[in-house]
CSV table of C-alpha atoms in Angstrom, one decimal:
chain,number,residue,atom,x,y,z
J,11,UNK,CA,0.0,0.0,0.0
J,12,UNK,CA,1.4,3.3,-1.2
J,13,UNK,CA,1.5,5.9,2.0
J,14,UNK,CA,1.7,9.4,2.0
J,15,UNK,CA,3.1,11.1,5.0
J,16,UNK,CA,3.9,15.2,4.9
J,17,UNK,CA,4.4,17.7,7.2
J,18,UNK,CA,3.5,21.4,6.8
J,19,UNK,CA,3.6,24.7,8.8
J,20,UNK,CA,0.4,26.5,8.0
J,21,UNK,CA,1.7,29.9,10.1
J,22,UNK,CA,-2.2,29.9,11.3
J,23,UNK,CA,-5.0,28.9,9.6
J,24,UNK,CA,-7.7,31.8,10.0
J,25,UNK,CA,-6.0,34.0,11.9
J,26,UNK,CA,-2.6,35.5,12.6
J,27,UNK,CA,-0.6,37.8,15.0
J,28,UNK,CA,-1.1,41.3,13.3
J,29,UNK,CA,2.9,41.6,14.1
J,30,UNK,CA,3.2,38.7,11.2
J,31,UNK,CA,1.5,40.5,8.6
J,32,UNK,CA,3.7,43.5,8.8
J,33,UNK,CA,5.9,43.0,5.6
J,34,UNK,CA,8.7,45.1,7.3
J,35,UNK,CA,11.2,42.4,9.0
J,36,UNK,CA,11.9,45.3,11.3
J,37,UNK,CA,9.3,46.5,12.4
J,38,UNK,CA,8.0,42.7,13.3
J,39,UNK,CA,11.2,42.4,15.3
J,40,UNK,CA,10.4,45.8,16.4
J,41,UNK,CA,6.5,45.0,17.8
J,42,UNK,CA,8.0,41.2,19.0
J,43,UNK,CA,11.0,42.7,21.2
J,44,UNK,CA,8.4,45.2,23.1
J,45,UNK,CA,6.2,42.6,23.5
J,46,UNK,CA,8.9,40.9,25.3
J,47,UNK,CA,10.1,43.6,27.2
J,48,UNK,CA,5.9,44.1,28.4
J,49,UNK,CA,6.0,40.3,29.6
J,50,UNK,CA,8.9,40.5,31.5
J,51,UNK,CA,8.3,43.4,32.7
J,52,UNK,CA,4.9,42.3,33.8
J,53,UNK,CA,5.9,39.7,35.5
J,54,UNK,CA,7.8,41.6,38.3
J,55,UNK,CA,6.6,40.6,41.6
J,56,UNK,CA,6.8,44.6,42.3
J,57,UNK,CA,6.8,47.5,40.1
J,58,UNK,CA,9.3,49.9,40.6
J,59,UNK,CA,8.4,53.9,38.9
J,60,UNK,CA,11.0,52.9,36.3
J,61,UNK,CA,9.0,49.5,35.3
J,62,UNK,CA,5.6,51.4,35.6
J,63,UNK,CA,6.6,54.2,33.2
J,64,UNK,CA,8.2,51.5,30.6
J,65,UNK,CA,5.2,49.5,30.8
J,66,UNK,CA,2.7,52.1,30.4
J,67,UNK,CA,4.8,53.8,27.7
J,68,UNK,CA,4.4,50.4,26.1
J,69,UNK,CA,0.8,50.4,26.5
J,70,UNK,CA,0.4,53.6,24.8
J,71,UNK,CA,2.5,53.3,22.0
J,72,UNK,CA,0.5,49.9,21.2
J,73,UNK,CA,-3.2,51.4,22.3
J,74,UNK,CA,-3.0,47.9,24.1
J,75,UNK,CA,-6.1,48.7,25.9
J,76,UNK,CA,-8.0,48.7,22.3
J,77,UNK,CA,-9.9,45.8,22.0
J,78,UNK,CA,-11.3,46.8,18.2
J,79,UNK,CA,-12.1,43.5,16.7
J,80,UNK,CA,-12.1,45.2,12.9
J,81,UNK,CA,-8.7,46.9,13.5
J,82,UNK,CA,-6.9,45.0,16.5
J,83,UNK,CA,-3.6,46.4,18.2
J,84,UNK,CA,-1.0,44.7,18.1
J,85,UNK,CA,-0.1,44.1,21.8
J,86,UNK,CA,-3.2,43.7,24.1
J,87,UNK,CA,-3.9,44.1,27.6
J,88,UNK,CA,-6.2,41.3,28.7
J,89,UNK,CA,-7.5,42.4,32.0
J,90,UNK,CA,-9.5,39.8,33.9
J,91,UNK,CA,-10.1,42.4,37.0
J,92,UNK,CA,-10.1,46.2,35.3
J,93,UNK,CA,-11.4,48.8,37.9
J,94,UNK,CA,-12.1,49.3,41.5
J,95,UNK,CA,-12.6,46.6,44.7
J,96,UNK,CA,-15.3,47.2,47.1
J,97,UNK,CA,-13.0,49.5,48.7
J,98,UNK,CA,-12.3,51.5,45.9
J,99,UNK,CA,-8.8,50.2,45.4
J,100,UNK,CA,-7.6,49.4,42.1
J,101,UNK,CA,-7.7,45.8,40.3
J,102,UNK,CA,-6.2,46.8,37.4
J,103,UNK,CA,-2.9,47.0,35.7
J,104,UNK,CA,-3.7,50.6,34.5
J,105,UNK,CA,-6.1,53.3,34.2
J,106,UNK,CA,-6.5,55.2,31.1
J,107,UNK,CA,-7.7,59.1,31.2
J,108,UNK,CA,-7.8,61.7,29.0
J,109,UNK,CA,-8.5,62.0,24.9
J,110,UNK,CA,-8.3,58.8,22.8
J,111,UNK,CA,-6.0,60.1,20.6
J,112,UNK,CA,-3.7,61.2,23.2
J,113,UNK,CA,-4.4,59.1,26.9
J,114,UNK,CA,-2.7,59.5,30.1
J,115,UNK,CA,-1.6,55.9,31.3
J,116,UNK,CA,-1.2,55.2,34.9
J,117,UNK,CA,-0.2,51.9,36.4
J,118,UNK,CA,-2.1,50.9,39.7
J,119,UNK,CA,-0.8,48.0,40.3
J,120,UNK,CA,2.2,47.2,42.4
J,121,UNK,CA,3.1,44.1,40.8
J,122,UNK,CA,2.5,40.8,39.5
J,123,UNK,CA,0.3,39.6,42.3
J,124,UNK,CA,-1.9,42.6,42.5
J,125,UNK,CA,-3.7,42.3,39.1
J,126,UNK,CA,-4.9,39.3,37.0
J,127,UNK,CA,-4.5,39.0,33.6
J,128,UNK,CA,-1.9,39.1,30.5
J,129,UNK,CA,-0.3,40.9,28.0
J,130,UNK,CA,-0.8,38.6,24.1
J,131,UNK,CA,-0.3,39.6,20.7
J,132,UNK,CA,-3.2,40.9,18.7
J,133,UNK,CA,-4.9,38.8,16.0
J,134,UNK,CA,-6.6,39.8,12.5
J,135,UNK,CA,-8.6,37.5,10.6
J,136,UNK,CA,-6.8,36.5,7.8
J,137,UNK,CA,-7.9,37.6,4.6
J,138,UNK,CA,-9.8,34.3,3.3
J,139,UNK,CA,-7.4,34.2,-0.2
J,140,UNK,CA,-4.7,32.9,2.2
J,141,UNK,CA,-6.4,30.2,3.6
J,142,UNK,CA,-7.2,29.4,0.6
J,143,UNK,CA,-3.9,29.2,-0.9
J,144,UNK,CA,-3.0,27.3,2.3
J,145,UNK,CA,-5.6,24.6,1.4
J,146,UNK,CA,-4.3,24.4,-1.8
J,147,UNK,CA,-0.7,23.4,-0.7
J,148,UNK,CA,-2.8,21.1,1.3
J,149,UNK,CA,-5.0,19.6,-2.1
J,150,UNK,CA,-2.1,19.7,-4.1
J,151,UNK,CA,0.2,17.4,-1.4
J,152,UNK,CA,-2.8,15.5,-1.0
J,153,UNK,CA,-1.1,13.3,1.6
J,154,UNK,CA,-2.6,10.2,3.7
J,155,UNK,CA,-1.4,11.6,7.1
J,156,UNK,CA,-0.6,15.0,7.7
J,157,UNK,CA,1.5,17.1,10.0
J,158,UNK,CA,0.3,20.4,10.8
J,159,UNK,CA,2.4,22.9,12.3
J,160,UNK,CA,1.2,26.6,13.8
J,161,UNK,CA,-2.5,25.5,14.0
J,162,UNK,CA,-4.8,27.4,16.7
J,163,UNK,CA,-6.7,25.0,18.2
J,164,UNK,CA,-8.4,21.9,17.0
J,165,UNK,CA,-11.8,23.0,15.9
J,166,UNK,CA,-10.0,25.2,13.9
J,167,UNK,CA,-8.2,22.7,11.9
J,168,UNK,CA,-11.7,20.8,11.6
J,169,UNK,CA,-13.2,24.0,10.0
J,170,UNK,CA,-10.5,24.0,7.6
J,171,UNK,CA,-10.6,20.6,7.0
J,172,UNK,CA,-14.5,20.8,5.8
J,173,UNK,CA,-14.9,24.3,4.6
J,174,UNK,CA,-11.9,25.0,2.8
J,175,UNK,CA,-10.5,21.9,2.0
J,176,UNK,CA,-14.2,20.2,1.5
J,177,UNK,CA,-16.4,22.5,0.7
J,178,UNK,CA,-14.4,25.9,-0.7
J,179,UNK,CA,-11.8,23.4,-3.0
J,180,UNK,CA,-14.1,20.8,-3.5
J,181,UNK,CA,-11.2,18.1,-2.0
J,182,UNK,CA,-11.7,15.1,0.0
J,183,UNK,CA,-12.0,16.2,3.7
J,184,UNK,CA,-10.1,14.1,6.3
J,185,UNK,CA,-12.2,11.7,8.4
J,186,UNK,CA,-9.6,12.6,11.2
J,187,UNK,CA,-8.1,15.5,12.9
J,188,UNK,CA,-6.3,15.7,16.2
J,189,UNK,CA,-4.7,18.4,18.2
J,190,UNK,CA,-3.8,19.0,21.9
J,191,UNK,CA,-2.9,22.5,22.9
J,192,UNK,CA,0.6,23.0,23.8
J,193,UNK,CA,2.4,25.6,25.5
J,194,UNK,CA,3.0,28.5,23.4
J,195,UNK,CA,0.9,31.3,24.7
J,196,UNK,CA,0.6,32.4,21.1
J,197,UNK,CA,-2.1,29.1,20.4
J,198,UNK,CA,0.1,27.7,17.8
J,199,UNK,CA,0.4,24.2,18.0
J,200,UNK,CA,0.7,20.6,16.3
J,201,UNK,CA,-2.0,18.7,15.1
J,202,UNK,CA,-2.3,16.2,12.5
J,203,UNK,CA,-5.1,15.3,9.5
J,204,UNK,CA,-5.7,11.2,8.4
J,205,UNK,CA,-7.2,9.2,6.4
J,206,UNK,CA,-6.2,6.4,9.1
J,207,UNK,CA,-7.5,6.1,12.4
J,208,UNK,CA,-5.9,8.1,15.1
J,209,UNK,CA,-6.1,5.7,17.5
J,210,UNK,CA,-4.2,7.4,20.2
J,211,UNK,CA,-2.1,10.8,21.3
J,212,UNK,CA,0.6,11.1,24.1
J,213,UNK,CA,1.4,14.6,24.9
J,214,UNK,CA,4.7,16.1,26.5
J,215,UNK,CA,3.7,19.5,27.6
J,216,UNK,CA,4.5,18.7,30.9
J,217,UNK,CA,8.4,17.5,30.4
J,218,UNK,CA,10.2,20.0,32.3
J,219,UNK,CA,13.7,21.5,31.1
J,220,UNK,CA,16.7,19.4,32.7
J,221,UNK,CA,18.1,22.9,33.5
J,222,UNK,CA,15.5,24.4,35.0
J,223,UNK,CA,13.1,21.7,36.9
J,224,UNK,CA,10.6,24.6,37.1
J,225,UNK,CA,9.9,25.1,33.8
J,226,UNK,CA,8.0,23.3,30.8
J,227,UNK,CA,10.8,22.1,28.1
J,228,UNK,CA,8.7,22.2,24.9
J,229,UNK,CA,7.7,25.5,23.6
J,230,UNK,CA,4.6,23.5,22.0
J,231,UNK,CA,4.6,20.0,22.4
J,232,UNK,CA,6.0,16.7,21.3
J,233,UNK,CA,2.5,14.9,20.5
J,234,UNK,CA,2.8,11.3,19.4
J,235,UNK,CA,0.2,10.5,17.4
J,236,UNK,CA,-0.5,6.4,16.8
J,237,UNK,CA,-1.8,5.5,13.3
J,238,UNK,CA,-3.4,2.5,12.2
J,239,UNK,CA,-2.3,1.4,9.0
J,240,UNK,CA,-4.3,-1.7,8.3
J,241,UNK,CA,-3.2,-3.0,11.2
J,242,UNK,CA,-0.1,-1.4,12.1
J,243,UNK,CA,1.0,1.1,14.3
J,244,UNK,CA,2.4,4.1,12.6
J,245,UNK,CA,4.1,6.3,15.3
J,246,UNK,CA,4.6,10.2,14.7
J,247,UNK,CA,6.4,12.6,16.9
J,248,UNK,CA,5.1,16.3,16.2
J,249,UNK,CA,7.6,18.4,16.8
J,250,UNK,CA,8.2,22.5,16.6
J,251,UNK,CA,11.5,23.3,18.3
J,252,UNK,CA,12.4,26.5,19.8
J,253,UNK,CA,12.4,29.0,17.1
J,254,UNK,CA,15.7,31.2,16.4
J,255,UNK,CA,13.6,34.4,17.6
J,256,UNK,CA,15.2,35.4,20.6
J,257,UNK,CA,17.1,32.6,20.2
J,258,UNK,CA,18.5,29.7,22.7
J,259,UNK,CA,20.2,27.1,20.8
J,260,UNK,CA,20.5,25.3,23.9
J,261,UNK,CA,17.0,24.8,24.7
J,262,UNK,CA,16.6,23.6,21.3
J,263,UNK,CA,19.3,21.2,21.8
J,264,UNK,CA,17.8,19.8,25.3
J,265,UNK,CA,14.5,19.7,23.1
J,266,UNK,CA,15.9,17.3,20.8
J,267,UNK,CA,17.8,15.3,23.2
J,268,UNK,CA,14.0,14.7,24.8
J,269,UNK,CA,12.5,14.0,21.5
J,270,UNK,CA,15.5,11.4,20.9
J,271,UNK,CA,14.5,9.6,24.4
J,272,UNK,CA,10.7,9.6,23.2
J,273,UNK,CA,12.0,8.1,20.0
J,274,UNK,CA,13.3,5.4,21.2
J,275,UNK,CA,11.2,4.6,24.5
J,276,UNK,CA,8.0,4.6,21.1
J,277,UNK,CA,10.1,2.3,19.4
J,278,UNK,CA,9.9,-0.8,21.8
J,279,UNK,CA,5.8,-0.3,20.9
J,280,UNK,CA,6.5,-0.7,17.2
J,281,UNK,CA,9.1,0.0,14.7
J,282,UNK,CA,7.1,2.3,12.4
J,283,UNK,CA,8.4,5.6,14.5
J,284,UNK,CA,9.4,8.9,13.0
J,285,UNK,CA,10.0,12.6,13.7
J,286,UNK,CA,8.2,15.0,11.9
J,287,UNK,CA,8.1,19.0,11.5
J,288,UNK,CA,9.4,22.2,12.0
J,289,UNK,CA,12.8,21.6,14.0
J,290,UNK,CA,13.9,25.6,13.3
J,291,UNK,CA,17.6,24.4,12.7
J,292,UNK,CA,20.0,23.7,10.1
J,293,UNK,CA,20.9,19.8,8.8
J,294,UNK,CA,24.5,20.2,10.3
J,295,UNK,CA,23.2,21.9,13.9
J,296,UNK,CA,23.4,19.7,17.0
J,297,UNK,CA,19.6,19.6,17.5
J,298,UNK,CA,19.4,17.6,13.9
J,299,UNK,CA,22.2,15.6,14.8
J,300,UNK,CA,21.0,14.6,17.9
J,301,UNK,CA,18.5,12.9,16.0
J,302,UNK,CA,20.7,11.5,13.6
J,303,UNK,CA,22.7,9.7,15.8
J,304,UNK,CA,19.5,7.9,16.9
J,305,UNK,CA,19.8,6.4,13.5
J,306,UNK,CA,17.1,8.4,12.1
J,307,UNK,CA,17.3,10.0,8.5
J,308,UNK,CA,16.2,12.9,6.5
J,309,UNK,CA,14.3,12.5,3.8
J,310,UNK,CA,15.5,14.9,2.2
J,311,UNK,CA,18.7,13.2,1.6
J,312,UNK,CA,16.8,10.4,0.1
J,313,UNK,CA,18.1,9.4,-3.5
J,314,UNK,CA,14.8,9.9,-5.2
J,315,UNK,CA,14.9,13.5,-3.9
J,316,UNK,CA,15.8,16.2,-6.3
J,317,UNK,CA,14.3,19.6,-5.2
J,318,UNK,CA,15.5,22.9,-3.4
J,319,UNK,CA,17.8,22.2,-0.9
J,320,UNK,CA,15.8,24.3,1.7
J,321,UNK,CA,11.9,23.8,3.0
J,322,UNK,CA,11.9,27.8,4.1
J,323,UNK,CA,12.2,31.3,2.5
J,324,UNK,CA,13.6,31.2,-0.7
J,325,UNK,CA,14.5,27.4,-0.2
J,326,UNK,CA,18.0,28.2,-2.0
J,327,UNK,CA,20.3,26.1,0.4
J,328,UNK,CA,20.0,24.1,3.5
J,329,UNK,CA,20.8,27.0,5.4
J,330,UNK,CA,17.0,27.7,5.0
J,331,UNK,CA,16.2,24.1,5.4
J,332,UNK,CA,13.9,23.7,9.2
J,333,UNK,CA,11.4,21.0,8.4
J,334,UNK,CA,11.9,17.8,8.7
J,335,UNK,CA,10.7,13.8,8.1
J,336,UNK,CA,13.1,11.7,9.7
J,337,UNK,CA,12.5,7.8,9.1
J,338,UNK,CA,14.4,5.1,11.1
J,339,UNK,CA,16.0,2.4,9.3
J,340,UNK,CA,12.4,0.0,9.3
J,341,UNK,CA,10.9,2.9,7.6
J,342,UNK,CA,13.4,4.3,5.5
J,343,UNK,CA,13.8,1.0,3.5
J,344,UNK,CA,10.2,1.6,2.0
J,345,UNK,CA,10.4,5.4,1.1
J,346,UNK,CA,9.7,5.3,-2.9
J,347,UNK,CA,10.3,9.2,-3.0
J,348,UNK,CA,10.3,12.4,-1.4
J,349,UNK,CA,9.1,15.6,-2.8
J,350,UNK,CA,8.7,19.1,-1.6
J,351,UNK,CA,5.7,21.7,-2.9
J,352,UNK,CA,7.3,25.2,-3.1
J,353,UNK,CA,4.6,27.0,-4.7
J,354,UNK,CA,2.5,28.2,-1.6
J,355,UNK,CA,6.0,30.6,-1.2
J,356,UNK,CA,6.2,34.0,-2.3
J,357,UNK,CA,9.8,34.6,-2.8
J,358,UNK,CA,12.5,35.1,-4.9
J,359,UNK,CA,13.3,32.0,-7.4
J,360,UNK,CA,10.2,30.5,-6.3
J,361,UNK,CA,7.6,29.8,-9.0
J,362,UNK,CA,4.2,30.1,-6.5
J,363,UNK,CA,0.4,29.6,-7.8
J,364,UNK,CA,-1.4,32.2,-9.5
J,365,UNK,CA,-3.4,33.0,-6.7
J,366,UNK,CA,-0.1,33.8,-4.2
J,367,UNK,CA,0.2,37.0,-5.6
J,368,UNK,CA,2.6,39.0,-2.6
J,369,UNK,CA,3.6,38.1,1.0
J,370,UNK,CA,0.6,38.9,2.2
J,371,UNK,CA,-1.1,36.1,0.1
J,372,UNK,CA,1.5,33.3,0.3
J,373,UNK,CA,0.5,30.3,2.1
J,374,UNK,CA,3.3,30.4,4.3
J,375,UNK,CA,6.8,31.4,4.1
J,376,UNK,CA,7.6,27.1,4.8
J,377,UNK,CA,7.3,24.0,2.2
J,378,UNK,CA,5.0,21.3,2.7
J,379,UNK,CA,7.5,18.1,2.7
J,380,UNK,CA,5.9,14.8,1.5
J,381,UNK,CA,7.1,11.1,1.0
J,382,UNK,CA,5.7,7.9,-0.2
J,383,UNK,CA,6.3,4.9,1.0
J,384,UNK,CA,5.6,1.3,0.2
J,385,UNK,CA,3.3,0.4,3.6
């Protein structure tokens, strides 16, 4: 039986961090480092005048009390508390006075304990030719079992699954879809779409970080999603390392170092185990070779391959190359070939669809990697 197995990161599905649709790398950066800055800041157990005025001069600059649905900001103050106690003291972060166009911000509170709530990045609908254009990579792939990478939540990958796959492209929907939320406060996370049963999901949200007992390791998750391919247990291990924004190679390596153990405790279960998706490192980083050593191999450097070099960007050389299928050695002997659909980029060298007329339109800036094999 001839299996396809892909993996693609769909950068959202309906919606998207307004930052992400600026198409000035700097001034994404720019909006991404405040919003930094506000969280840490934020989280302060007491706010000293210095961390009050930087917060509220971030809150300003953002209208981050703006809750606008048709014109969102793009750093919002989610306030579970705003106001005034029965005693008339504050439960707030701020208190906003003054003309819209030019408020006085004041913060209230004295720290992280004395307010409830969070700062998180606006979102905007995404204009429906995208998602489109993302279901076509999707059609086009066509693949048995996909892995989907920066989804929101599960219902949405169900909604694309019937309306835009289904009903707006006229495809095939899959019977299955599965997704656990991870830990990225963002909502992006790692689901998967079959045409074989899920029949069950282990999630690792909860590993903590060798280095630091107190915290989660995973930045989303490590799902492993079982399979069953007339019979047999097919074993896939989601993945979406730590990305390079901000960027902690080591983390990333003790995230693939955990990914390597879950690799091989799945593999006394079955044989039919591999990694999949977005690793957000190079072929010749430590992360990827962690997993190497383990015996597993790219697909990518699969004989019957003979695209771009890269799955990201302008795909020109493996410098741009962050998605992955990795196949152990059981596997690997019934890969027939490997391909790699481009045209959902718009970038230099790239020959995209029609329809992906600018940034704005593409698909995603990634590649949806596929393989066949002989099941």
């Amino acid at each position: 039986m001839s299996t396809r197995i892909a993996t693609f990161n769909m950068e959202n599905l309906f919606r998207r961090p307004t930052a992400f649709q600026l198409s000035n790398p700097a001034e994404r950066e720019k909006v991404l480092d405040d919003f930094a800055q506000l969280v840490t800041l934020l989280d302060l157990p007491e706010y000293r005048e210095d961390d009050k005025t930087k917060i509220a001069a971030l809150i300003k600059t953002y209208k981050a009390y703006d809750s606008n649905p048709k014109d969102p900001p793009a750093i919002f103050i989610n306030e579970l508390r705003p106001g005034k106690d029965f005693e008339h003291k504050p439960t707030g972060l701020f208190e906003k006075s003054g003309p819209d166009d030019d408020p006085h911000i004041e913060i209230v509170a004295g720290g992280r304990g004395s307010w409830t709530g969070w700062a998180e990045l606006g979102y905007d609908d995404l204009d429906m030719s995208v998602v489109r254009n993302t279901g076509r990579v999707v059609a086009e792939v066509d693949a048995d079992v996909l892995l989907t990478v920066e989804v929101e939540d599960r219902l949405t990958l169900e909604r694309f699954n019937t309306q835009v796959l289904g009903e707006a492209l006229g495809r095939r929907p899959y019977p299955y879809d599965m997704l656990i939320d991870g830990n990225d406060p963002r909502g992006i996370d790692i689901g998967i779409l079959s045409r074989h049963p899920i029949t069950s999901v282990r999630s690792h949200i909860f590993d903590t970080d060798p280095e630091q007992p107190d915290k989660n390791l995973f930045s989303r998750d490590c799902p492993e999603f079982e399979i069953q391919l007339d019979g047999t247990p097919l074993v896939i291990l989601g993945n979406h390392l730590k990305s390079k924004f901000h960027d902690d190679p080591e983390l990333r390596l003790a995230q693939a170092k955990r990914v390597a153990e879950i690799y091989r405790e799945a593999l006394k279960r079955t044989d039919h185990v591999m990694v999949a998706g977005d690793l957000n490192d190079e072929p010749d980083s430590e992360a990827a070779e962690v997993l190497r050593d383990t015996g597993l191999r790219d697909a990518m450097s699969h004989r019957t391959y003979h695209g771009k070099p890269g799955t990201h960007g302008e795909c020109r050389s493996e410098h741009d190359k962050i998605d992955y299928l990795l196949f152990p050695p059981m596997l690997w002997d019934k890969v027939q070939s490997v391909g790699l659909e481009t045209r959902g980029i718009y970038a230099k060298g790239i020959q995209h669809f029609d329809t992906v007329k600018s940034k704005t339109t593409e698909a995603s800036d990634h590649a949806a990697l596929y393989a066949d094999l002989d099941l």
